[in-house]
XYZ file of N, CA and C in Angstrom:
570
model
N 1.021 -1.316 -0.065
C 0.034 -0.107 0.033
C 0.894 1.187 0.083
N 0.521 2.328 -0.809
C 1.225 3.574 -0.850
C 1.143 4.433 0.361
N 1.977 5.055 0.449
C 1.909 6.064 1.625
C 0.995 7.252 0.980
N 0.266 7.770 1.870
C -0.397 9.005 1.625
C 0.247 10.300 1.311
N 0.353 11.042 0.352
C 1.087 12.381 0.188
C 0.495 13.702 0.634
N -0.614 13.467 1.498
C -1.219 14.493 1.952
C -1.373 14.405 3.488
N -1.946 15.170 4.461
C -2.141 15.133 5.738
C -3.666 15.256 6.191
N -3.903 14.347 6.971
C -5.510 14.497 7.508
C -5.390 14.323 8.933
N -5.910 15.234 9.960
C -5.710 15.138 11.261
C -6.632 13.782 11.593
N -6.374 13.309 12.636
C -7.157 11.849 13.304
C -8.435 12.463 13.680
N -8.840 13.587 13.851
C -10.114 14.114 14.357
C -11.010 14.335 13.094
N -10.518 14.095 11.836
C -11.322 14.437 10.581
C -11.971 13.435 9.708
N -12.781 13.432 9.062
C -13.561 12.302 8.451
C -13.404 12.669 6.933
N -12.817 11.585 6.130
C -12.702 11.562 4.506
C -13.395 10.541 4.068
N -14.587 10.790 3.321
C -15.586 9.856 3.026
C -14.830 9.130 1.615
N -15.468 8.135 1.171
C -15.225 7.291 0.173
C -14.985 8.183 -1.140
N -14.542 7.767 -2.245
C -14.739 8.441 -3.628
C -14.231 10.114 -3.606
N -13.098 10.202 -2.649
C -12.707 11.626 -2.616
C -11.354 11.670 -3.161
N -10.863 12.867 -3.851
C -9.347 13.250 -4.576
C -8.486 13.892 -3.601
N -7.545 13.791 -3.338
C -6.745 14.965 -2.440
C -5.413 14.923 -2.955
N -4.921 15.971 -3.330
C -3.745 16.195 -3.833
C -2.713 16.016 -2.796
N -1.530 15.971 -3.499
C -0.157 15.988 -2.782
C 0.074 17.329 -1.900
N 0.618 17.362 -0.794
C 0.979 18.411 0.271
C -0.414 19.080 0.754
N -1.481 18.483 0.547
C -2.501 19.120 1.059
C -2.813 18.893 2.555
N -3.130 19.624 3.352
C -3.276 19.493 5.096
C -4.740 19.830 5.360
N -5.277 19.025 5.805
C -6.605 18.967 6.595
C -6.527 18.562 7.989
N -7.057 19.891 8.728
C -6.807 19.883 10.170
C -7.950 19.414 10.936
N -8.027 19.902 12.054
C -8.969 19.238 13.300
C -10.550 19.308 12.795
N -11.167 18.163 12.950
C -12.633 18.257 12.793
C -13.287 18.709 11.478
N -12.573 18.242 10.354
C -13.039 18.574 9.265
C -13.609 17.366 8.765
N -14.520 17.523 7.570
C -15.153 16.609 6.852
C -15.292 16.710 5.391
N -14.715 15.919 4.720
C -14.643 15.939 3.175
C -15.610 14.557 2.565
N -16.704 15.257 2.035
C -17.756 14.271 1.617
C -17.442 13.823 0.265
N -18.141 12.626 -0.096
C -17.998 11.956 -1.346
C -17.869 12.782 -2.773
N -17.042 12.527 -3.670
C -17.084 13.226 -4.817
C -16.332 14.341 -4.715
N -15.695 14.938 -3.761
C -15.003 16.089 -3.524
C -13.851 16.060 -4.357
N -13.150 16.963 -4.829
C -12.023 17.033 -5.567
C -11.412 18.037 -5.097
N -9.915 17.762 -4.272
C -9.178 18.945 -3.591
C -7.709 18.702 -4.253
N -7.342 19.909 -4.863
C -6.074 19.958 -5.573
C -4.781 19.880 -4.626
N -3.648 20.105 -4.825
C -2.280 20.084 -4.400
C -2.180 21.355 -3.497
N -1.329 21.113 -2.239
C -0.784 22.065 -1.404
C -2.054 22.972 -0.871
N -3.003 22.431 -0.646
C -4.235 23.247 -0.161
C -4.092 23.080 1.314
N -4.516 23.969 2.210
C -4.738 23.914 3.946
C -6.223 24.284 4.145
N -6.626 23.385 5.012
C -8.049 23.411 5.552
C -8.048 23.606 6.950
N -8.481 24.817 7.785
C -8.447 24.881 9.011
C -9.329 24.216 10.006
N -9.643 24.336 11.249
C -10.429 23.502 12.164
C -11.836 23.697 11.603
N -12.502 22.696 11.547
C -14.032 22.785 11.415
C -14.591 23.121 10.004
N -13.885 22.586 8.841
C -14.178 22.810 7.547
C -14.945 21.541 7.034
N -16.009 21.740 6.322
C -16.923 21.018 5.694
C -16.634 21.189 4.377
N -16.233 20.038 3.366
C -16.115 19.994 1.881
C -17.244 19.202 1.326
N -18.514 19.495 0.985
C -19.698 18.873 0.537
C -19.479 18.103 -0.378
N -20.361 17.348 -0.937
C -20.199 16.539 -1.880
C -20.178 17.140 -3.378
N -19.152 16.495 -4.144
C -18.937 17.062 -5.493
C -18.224 18.321 -5.609
N -17.665 18.750 -4.494
C -17.151 20.508 -4.553
C -15.785 20.341 -5.287
N -15.391 21.086 -6.084
C -14.261 21.119 -6.653
C -13.219 22.294 -6.099
N -12.094 21.847 -5.841
C -11.071 22.693 -5.375
C -9.801 22.784 -6.105
N -9.223 23.906 -6.549
C -7.873 23.756 -7.066
C -6.783 23.759 -6.306
N -5.719 24.268 -6.956
C -4.209 24.120 -6.024
C -4.152 25.278 -5.143
N -3.464 25.181 -4.120
C -2.774 26.203 -3.278
C -4.063 26.978 -2.684
N -5.007 26.222 -2.451
C -6.325 26.961 -1.793
C -6.268 27.049 -0.150
N -6.599 28.011 0.359
C -6.342 28.033 2.029
C -7.980 28.360 2.289
N -8.289 27.573 3.087
C -9.823 27.787 3.611
C -9.401 27.896 5.132
N -9.788 28.800 6.018
C -9.534 29.153 7.364
C -10.785 28.412 8.131
N -10.582 28.530 9.405
C -11.503 27.701 10.203
C -13.066 28.287 9.938
N -13.732 27.079 10.280
C -15.458 27.182 10.326
C -15.883 27.604 9.053
N -15.659 27.340 7.687
C -16.096 27.405 6.705
C -16.534 26.017 6.064
N -17.989 26.296 5.633
C -18.627 25.140 4.779
C -18.551 25.476 3.299
N -18.006 24.448 2.386
C -18.025 24.554 1.036
C -19.147 23.687 0.525
N -20.300 24.144 0.162
C -21.592 23.563 -0.124
C -21.497 23.034 -1.600
N -22.067 22.008 -1.924
C -22.221 21.483 -3.284
C -22.668 22.605 -4.090
N -22.170 22.692 -5.254
C -22.168 23.725 -6.421
C -21.015 24.671 -6.229
N -20.301 24.876 -5.120
C -19.198 25.745 -5.133
C -17.980 24.954 -5.824
N -17.299 26.102 -6.646
C -15.905 25.826 -7.184
C -14.872 26.889 -6.927
N -13.732 26.369 -6.422
C -12.744 27.285 -5.937
C -11.437 27.038 -7.109
N -11.118 27.940 -7.813
C -10.032 27.903 -8.573
C -8.607 27.919 -7.765
N -7.534 28.111 -8.481
C -6.311 27.895 -7.583
C -6.124 29.197 -6.997
N -5.439 29.022 -5.879
C -4.892 30.193 -5.104
C -6.246 30.882 -4.287
N -7.001 30.366 -4.288
C -8.205 31.134 -3.452
C -7.819 31.231 -1.921
N -8.254 32.131 -1.275
C -8.419 32.343 0.186
C -9.786 32.700 0.681
N -10.274 31.647 1.481
C -11.548 31.682 2.092
C -11.160 32.172 3.655
N -11.485 33.261 4.090
C -11.275 33.934 5.421
C -12.336 32.988 6.517
N -11.607 33.105 7.785
C -12.602 32.549 8.785
C -14.067 32.732 8.875
N -14.811 31.719 8.917
C -16.274 32.058 9.089
C -17.035 32.555 8.172
N -16.163 32.452 6.789
C -17.136 33.202 5.736
C -18.175 32.099 5.428
N -19.220 32.455 4.529
C -20.208 31.818 4.122
C -20.769 31.615 2.556
N -20.722 30.395 2.145
C -21.126 30.069 0.618
C -22.690 29.649 0.924
N -23.584 29.976 0.167
C -24.959 29.205 0.025
C -25.161 28.430 -1.436
N -26.145 27.626 -1.211
C -26.125 26.840 -2.718
C -27.836 26.981 -3.370
N -28.751 27.502 -2.271
C -30.062 27.470 -2.681
C -30.441 28.759 -2.519
N -31.310 29.482 -3.772
C -31.658 30.730 -3.323
C -33.016 31.007 -2.683
N -33.674 30.007 -2.373
C -34.861 30.044 -1.575
C -35.118 28.885 -0.792
N -34.365 28.348 0.102
C -34.422 27.347 0.649
C -35.764 26.973 1.683
N -36.247 25.897 1.729
C -37.514 25.497 2.878
C -37.102 24.142 3.409
N -37.159 23.964 4.972
C -36.928 22.677 5.258
C -37.849 21.849 4.882
N -39.236 22.531 4.697
C -40.384 21.393 4.516
C -40.248 20.996 3.029
N -39.602 21.936 1.912
C -39.510 21.349 0.656
C -38.163 21.414 0.095
N -37.283 20.464 0.367
C -35.771 20.331 -0.103
C -35.731 20.160 -1.536
N -34.970 20.670 -2.290
C -35.125 20.734 -3.605
C -33.676 19.539 -3.972
N -32.849 19.545 -3.250
C -31.836 18.581 -3.732
C -30.864 19.301 -4.319
N -29.963 18.433 -5.035
C -28.742 19.029 -5.678
C -29.205 19.695 -7.010
N -30.389 19.309 -7.493
C -30.881 19.590 -8.687
C -31.125 21.143 -8.617
N -31.530 21.655 -7.495
C -32.007 23.139 -7.295
C -30.981 23.967 -6.923
N -29.696 23.456 -6.829
C -28.455 24.218 -6.278
C -28.011 25.070 -7.592
N -27.490 26.369 -7.094
C -27.083 27.270 -7.950
C -25.272 27.293 -7.761
N -24.915 27.122 -9.055
C -23.254 27.202 -9.048
C -22.598 28.664 -8.643
N -21.542 28.494 -7.785
C -20.856 29.511 -7.450
C -19.449 29.256 -7.892
N -18.821 30.308 -8.697
C -17.251 29.835 -9.052
C -16.542 31.001 -8.482
N -15.386 30.870 -7.600
C -14.556 31.632 -7.254
C -13.164 31.661 -7.967
N -12.852 32.756 -9.047
C -11.871 32.298 -9.930
C -10.626 32.474 -9.066
N -9.474 32.310 -9.825
C -8.054 32.123 -9.443
C -7.604 33.308 -8.662
N -6.985 33.083 -7.273
C -6.605 34.189 -6.650
C -7.491 35.109 -5.883
N -8.711 34.761 -5.975
C -9.383 35.556 -5.310
C -9.367 35.495 -3.503
N -9.787 36.644 -2.897
C -9.651 36.509 -1.702
C -11.330 36.866 -1.080
N -11.607 35.953 -0.159
C -12.873 36.287 0.492
C -12.647 36.576 2.195
N -12.913 37.569 2.698
C -12.603 38.072 3.997
C -13.580 37.252 4.941
N -13.074 37.266 6.457
C -13.910 36.735 7.290
C -15.230 37.095 7.619
N -16.073 36.288 7.623
C -17.368 36.457 7.951
C -18.272 37.135 6.718
N -17.754 37.066 5.557
C -18.047 37.483 4.191
C -19.150 36.463 3.845
N -20.267 36.696 3.099
C -21.291 35.931 2.665
C -21.205 35.812 1.066
N -21.537 34.914 0.314
C -21.159 34.812 -0.991
C -22.549 34.124 -1.309
N -23.586 34.922 -1.857
C -25.008 34.286 -2.324
C -24.700 33.549 -3.511
N -25.252 32.239 -3.718
C -25.003 31.550 -4.889
C -25.527 31.972 -5.918
N -24.990 31.160 -7.003
C -25.312 31.833 -8.342
C -24.372 32.825 -8.958
N -23.288 33.162 -8.383
C -22.481 34.343 -8.764
C -20.947 33.790 -8.953
N -20.363 34.616 -9.830
C -18.986 34.302 -9.927
C -18.257 35.468 -9.436
N -16.979 35.230 -8.713
C -16.037 36.284 -8.135
C -14.857 35.989 -8.974
N -14.439 37.134 -9.508
C -13.512 37.270 -10.804
C -12.096 37.220 -10.154
N -11.303 36.740 -11.250
C -9.785 36.242 -10.719
C -8.953 37.607 -9.859
N -8.284 37.305 -8.688
C -7.645 38.128 -7.917
C -8.601 39.331 -7.311
N -9.894 39.071 -7.240
C -10.679 39.798 -6.712
C -10.568 39.923 -5.020
N -10.997 41.024 -4.394
C -10.907 41.050 -2.840
C -12.255 41.346 -2.431
N -12.727 40.404 -1.346
C -13.987 40.581 -1.038
C -13.886 40.877 0.373
N -14.171 42.206 1.121
C -13.740 42.767 2.359
C -14.544 41.732 3.390
N -13.973 41.801 4.647
C -14.656 41.188 5.698
C -15.850 41.558 6.065
N -16.722 40.677 6.278
C -18.288 40.928 6.449
C -19.053 41.367 5.447
N -18.746 41.410 4.125
C -19.451 41.829 2.965
C -20.501 40.718 2.703
N -21.415 41.035 2.081
C -22.617 40.218 1.499
C -22.493 40.316 -0.160
N -22.050 39.331 -0.937
C -21.965 39.316 -2.216
C -23.255 38.868 -3.134
N -23.998 39.803 -3.646
C -25.240 39.355 -4.352
C -25.316 39.317 -5.896
N -23.812 39.841 -6.373
C -23.754 39.911 -7.890
C -22.276 39.256 -8.144
N -22.264 39.260 -9.622
C -20.789 38.805 -9.978
C -20.087 40.009 -9.595
N -18.938 39.530 -9.219
C -17.595 40.682 -9.005
C -16.504 40.438 -10.343
N -15.985 41.629 -10.601
C -15.106 41.651 -11.699
C -13.888 41.132 -11.294
N -12.880 40.774 -12.171
C -11.487 40.621 -12.006
C -10.906 41.853 -11.393
N -10.044 41.484 -10.303
C -9.278 42.506 -9.641
C -10.288 43.453 -8.592
N -11.444 43.492 -8.750
C -12.286 44.492 -8.041
C -12.112 44.405 -6.544
N -12.011 45.199 -5.645
C -12.130 45.556 -4.122
C -13.680 45.695 -3.961
N -14.498 44.796 -3.061
C -15.640 45.140 -2.767
C -15.720 45.216 -1.293
N -16.799 45.963 -0.716
C -17.118 45.854 0.708
C -18.674 46.318 0.939
N -19.032 45.997 2.006
C -20.513 46.354 2.334
C -21.486 45.298 2.077
N -22.846 45.884 2.508
C -24.045 45.161 2.645
C -24.845 45.657 1.842
N -25.258 45.444 0.606
C -24.563 44.482 -0.363
C -23.348 44.874 -0.566
N -22.506 44.151 -1.165
C -21.119 44.411 -1.573
C -21.183 45.277 -2.827
N -20.196 46.484 -2.663
C -20.144 47.440 -3.610
C -18.603 47.641 -4.051
N -18.276 47.850 -5.130
C -17.029 48.070 -5.612
C -16.468 49.320 -5.096
N -15.129 49.050 -4.592
C -14.772 50.375 -3.742
C -13.500 50.781 -4.409
N -12.951 49.772 -5.211
C -11.600 50.119 -5.964
C -11.003 48.856 -6.648
N -9.906 48.843 -6.917
C -9.021 47.712 -7.559
C -8.008 47.215 -6.850
N -7.858 45.867 -6.717
C -6.375 45.255 -5.919
C -5.595 44.970 -7.016
N -4.382 44.777 -6.630
C -3.377 44.025 -7.389
C -3.227 42.456 -7.111
N -2.913 41.803 -7.916
C -2.466 40.520 -7.836
C -1.619 40.234 -6.301
N -0.906 40.999 -6.011
C -0.192 41.043 -4.982
C -1.207 41.268 -3.620
N -2.129 41.931 -3.767
C -3.053 42.209 -2.530
C -3.079 43.573 -2.024
N -2.110 44.413 -3.017
C -2.007 45.685 -2.645
C -3.308 46.610 -3.214
N -3.929 47.609 -2.514
C -5.019 48.440 -3.072
C -4.332 49.244 -4.380
N -4.794 49.409 -5.413
C -4.384 50.146 -6.629
C -4.872 51.658 -6.336
N -3.895 52.482 -6.813
C -4.385 54.056 -6.851
C -5.051 54.277 -8.150
N -5.514 55.406 -8.571
C -6.144 55.686 -9.816
C -5.428 55.563 -11.017
N -3.899 55.568 -11.029
C -3.050 55.054 -12.277
C -3.046 53.695 -12.515
N -3.669 52.826 -11.391
C -3.720 51.396 -11.753
C -2.216 50.556 -11.641
N -1.215 51.199 -11.384
C 0.079 50.776 -11.106
C 0.181 50.356 -9.754
N 0.705 49.181 -9.411
C 1.057 48.822 -8.030
C 2.246 49.223 -7.469
N 2.234 50.073 -6.460
C 3.347 50.628 -5.691
C 4.352 49.593 -5.027
N 3.630 48.402 -4.862
C 4.040 47.259 -4.067
C 5.027 46.499 -4.799
N 4.443 46.106 -6.066
C 5.175 44.854 -6.662
C 5.626 45.333 -8.026
N 4.869 46.438 -8.579
C 5.240 47.093 -9.738
C 4.708 46.747 -11.098
N 3.469 45.895 -10.957
C 2.535 45.226 -11.900
C 1.631 46.715 -12.425
N 1.497 46.453 -13.672
C 0.531 47.612 -14.176
C -0.672 47.140 -14.917
N -1.956 47.835 -14.846
C -3.124 47.404 -15.310
C -3.802 48.322 -16.207
N -4.799 47.713 -17.122
C -5.638 48.721 -17.821
C -7.107 48.232 -17.430
N -7.743 49.202 -17.417
C -9.435 48.757 -17.332
C -10.058 48.059 -18.447
N -10.593 46.988 -18.091
C -11.495 46.374 -19.440
C -12.945 46.053 -18.653
N -13.866 45.629 -19.729
C -15.269 45.264 -18.989
C -15.334 44.301 -18.253
N -14.233 43.302 -18.362
C -14.700 42.136 -17.254
C -13.667 42.322 -15.896
N -13.220 43.745 -15.793
C -12.430 44.031 -14.831
C -10.977 44.744 -15.296
N -9.884 44.067 -14.605
C -8.571 44.704 -14.821
C -7.850 43.720 -15.910
N -6.944 44.207 -16.618
C -6.098 43.257 -17.549
C -4.669 43.516 -17.102
N -3.801 42.854 -16.765
C -2.241 43.062 -16.437
C -1.711 43.441 -17.840
N -0.937 44.473 -17.842
C -0.138 44.892 -18.895
C 1.193 44.117 -18.919
N 1.430 43.323 -19.684
C 2.701 42.555 -19.787
C 3.737 43.281 -20.515
């Protein structure tokens, strides 16, 4: 039998039919459900639930007390802050469950950051390298590199791939990247 190339704390449960990439670490009291796909070099803090058929890319960091419900997809290098929330049903009723056929897809693109206690309402896409401020409630699609905050979340600026808030000239003073505005968000000038 080959040795596992990922770490799972003894207090966590991993169901059958799960794919976990090399170098991933799953800490205390987590549950990864059947059909979940987790990439390489990910980190899951305490009390994380990864539901059935969730897709997670490489290098993703999920902090404590986050549930990734069916219908959620995280691309590479996404950061989910402590106790942030995903939904997957626009109008849930305990008495009238719809099951997975009624779930709305939520896509979090490469490198996006979701702050602590933020809520992402299902059926939306958060653009690559976007930054969702702590406590925000996302109810619409978010553009690439957009910085949003509030309830509901509204764009308040742009953020660089390195995480620095960009000034009006869209040149990053921290890492030197330069951007142009586009209808989908920002595009890095190569």
